[in-house]
Amino acid sequence: MDWSSIITLIVSIITLLNILLAGVVVFIERRDIGSTWAWLMVLFFIPVGGFIFYVFFGRQLKKRNFYELSAEERIYLQSAIDEQVMTVDYQGGLTAKYADLLKMNLRSSNALITSDNEIEIFDDGEAKFNAMFQDIRNAKKEINVQYYIIQPDDLGRRLREELTAKAKAGVKVRLLYDEIGSRQTSRAFFKDLIDHGGKVEVFFPSLFRLINLRINNRNHRKLCIIDGEIAYIGGFNVGDEYLGLDKKMGYWRDTHFRMKGSAVNQILGRFLLDWNKAAPRGEEESEQLPLPMEKHTGSSVVQIISSGPNSQTEHLKNMYLKLIASAKKSVYIQTPYFIPDASFMDACKIALLSGVDVRIMIPNKPDHMFVYPATLSHAGELLPYGVKILQYEKGFMHAKTIVVDQEIASVGTTNIDTRSFRLNFEVNALVCDEGIAGELHELFLKDSMSCTELTLERYEARPKMMKFKEAVARLLSPIL
């Protein structure tokens, strides 16, 4: 067989593989239309590379029974959901006002409503980690930690040493981190912790730390639960950059909650589901979901909503859409990435046309080649409708918050993009509390003092090269 025949054969095989893969994308995997066309473009315009890219980034996760619950757990959970769906309309106050939203979260994400919570807001990394380390030092029974990123730097070592000291003292310590987010960190980094009885697991680990076929489905959650009484949830990862020590990114602006109350039980349950998925079956059986705890003295109404590639619907995106649709006066959003789909853009446009004050705060500093132009493209589309786009100048804006009418707010790990809504494992705390929503509203206004406004005039005067980058990035936005 001569070289021309060999090349013809190879081209034929590649073409056939592309056609077969395109058939899988179009007819078998139930994707949204934008994502389908984006993958078809990649497959046909990059024949060999597109196939490899799809294997690592495009395969969908099996959804059925991803988290294994016992029959008793399923019966208890469904019973609690049914009871709350029937009674939430009669709770009064903001709970009754937002009953439709709360019921939607109950039915779609099994997000039980708790109404006895105390919440402290952190917007600075140093303050957040100092408080968390102090709570870890005070732990008596167990500490459960889960982060997307744990860097092997000074802050990562501080966390490791705090946890190791408690493991030495006989406290049960479990640490779960994401393989891709924490790619610079290995299990060897936690050897001392493991040697003293701490347990460390990796979510969707790589094969020989070289090949990861789940690179597109990462666990983006950031949780810490101490003695089942205190929980941390929000946007901060573990690394010196989150303390503002990275010269390139500068000050790191993020938002995190410290919680006490029954919502802690829900956050612990979320952690245990992920832990059971990651931990190998061996000496211990899967941890059961925690039973209801005694009522706490707080008064904040909270739902813990989670979503991921195992979900049948995009729970967190739907929560955002419902929040925006419920707004009568204002919607304040902070997000590092603003790459929404058409439904989210339409929700914003409808709110703006209805006279709602919609403000979106984004960084004025790129940390990804395509993500920043895609963010500007989507933000620019809303400018003719009257949105106020604020570009944070003090450092990097990484907070993931939405505040509606100074009454209800969400803080968590979810960015406004396809990756967070559909591909990553995420979790947010939805809070119905005028006090907490008011604090977050005031924080937004304070952050606005460190922003420049992206006006329609400024946007239309952007350089031609940026327009070109935006056009390319927008085509790829369904798979960014």
Phi, psi and omega in degrees: 000126181278172184298322181297323179292320179297315180297318179299319179297315180298315179299320180296317179296315180298316179298317179296316178299318179297319179295316179298316180294322177298321177297321176299313182299317186279316192257334184258309180278122185274084178261165172286161188299319181299315179295321179299312181293325178297317180290322177298321178297316179298315184295320186272334180269341177230076191309304183279308180300324180296321179296313179297317180300320180294318181303321183272326189245343190255343185292135181273153182278143175293126188268330187289127174053040179298313174261124185271109176255146176287163179300320180296319180295318180295318179295315180298313183297314181295323178296317179294321179296312181301318180296317182289324177300323182283335188251347188298328181295340187256011183281337180083172176060212182293333178300315178290322181299320182254029183301321181298318178295314181297320179293322177299316179294324177298311185288322186271321187243008182055036185271094181295146181270129174238145189231021185231039190256147170252136184229133172243135184259132173244132176238010181225133185296318181300314180294319181297311184287328175299317179294317182294319179295324177295319177296322178296318179298330182273358183298141180248330188240303184207154179227126179240122186234134179218124178220147174291314180239126166233112181273145177277052181244198185300314181293320177299320178292324177298315178299313180302316182292321178297316181291322179296319179299321180287324177297320177299326182278002177095005177281138178288122183237128175231133182231127179235128178225159182273135184298316185281316178299323181255041187296339178275356184247137177241168178300332179299332178299333183255020185304315182297320177298314180295319180298334180260018172101353176289150180248132183232129178229157181244134180274127182047066183293159178275161175275112183058027181057020182243319186239126178229110182279359176243034183297337183271349182239091186249155178270104188266007185283149178228103187224149170215124182236127186240118178057019182066015185240332181232138178222145174245136180211136180163211190258344183289130166266186180253110180177154183300331180297332181282355171259006180081022185262002176272119185296326181291315184274333180075208181299137182255113181260115182219174179225135181218147175255143163249124188238146167228146182126189186292339177297335178300322178300319180292322178292320177298319177299321178298316178299315184296324177298315178292321180296314180298328179290323185272326186285137178289146176286127182201242183294325184255145172281168177300140177292135177281153176297144184292146176282161179303140179264170178295151180299139178263175185268358181286176184227001181281132177274126187225141165238137175258110184253128179236157180206162180185179180294348175276350184281144176287328179233164181272083188303314186287323175296317179298323177298316179299315181299317180294321177298312181297319180294333182276349186293136175250331184239309188211149172226114179248122184238135170239128182204140177286334182227128179238086181229064185282167174273184185297324182295321179291317178299318179296320179299318178295317181296318179297317178298316180296316179293338178274000178092010178282139178280101181255122178234134181234122180255125181231164177288155170252039184211116181285140171237359174219143188300314184264335188293318182296312176299323178295321177298313180297322180298313181289322177297319180297328179295332181273346184301318179297342180272353176103010178294152175253110180261120182247126181257117185287127187252342187291333182181228179248126178273110183242359182295146178238082185231152170219132181234128183241122173055023181055029182236325187220143185210158176230135174227136179181217186251000192271119171277164179266079178200169182299323182301314180286320184288330190231331191255326182263160171274120186231166175206137178229153171254120176263125186238122172262094183196117182298327180294310180292315178298322178295320178297316180293325176298315180293324176298320178299315180295322177296315178297330180299334179293342179255022183240158164248146181273132174272099180276167179298322180296315179296319182295316182290340181267009182295155183298155180298325180297322177293322177299320179295315179300319179297318181298316180293313182297324181293323177298325183269355188303327179296343181239010178289000000 
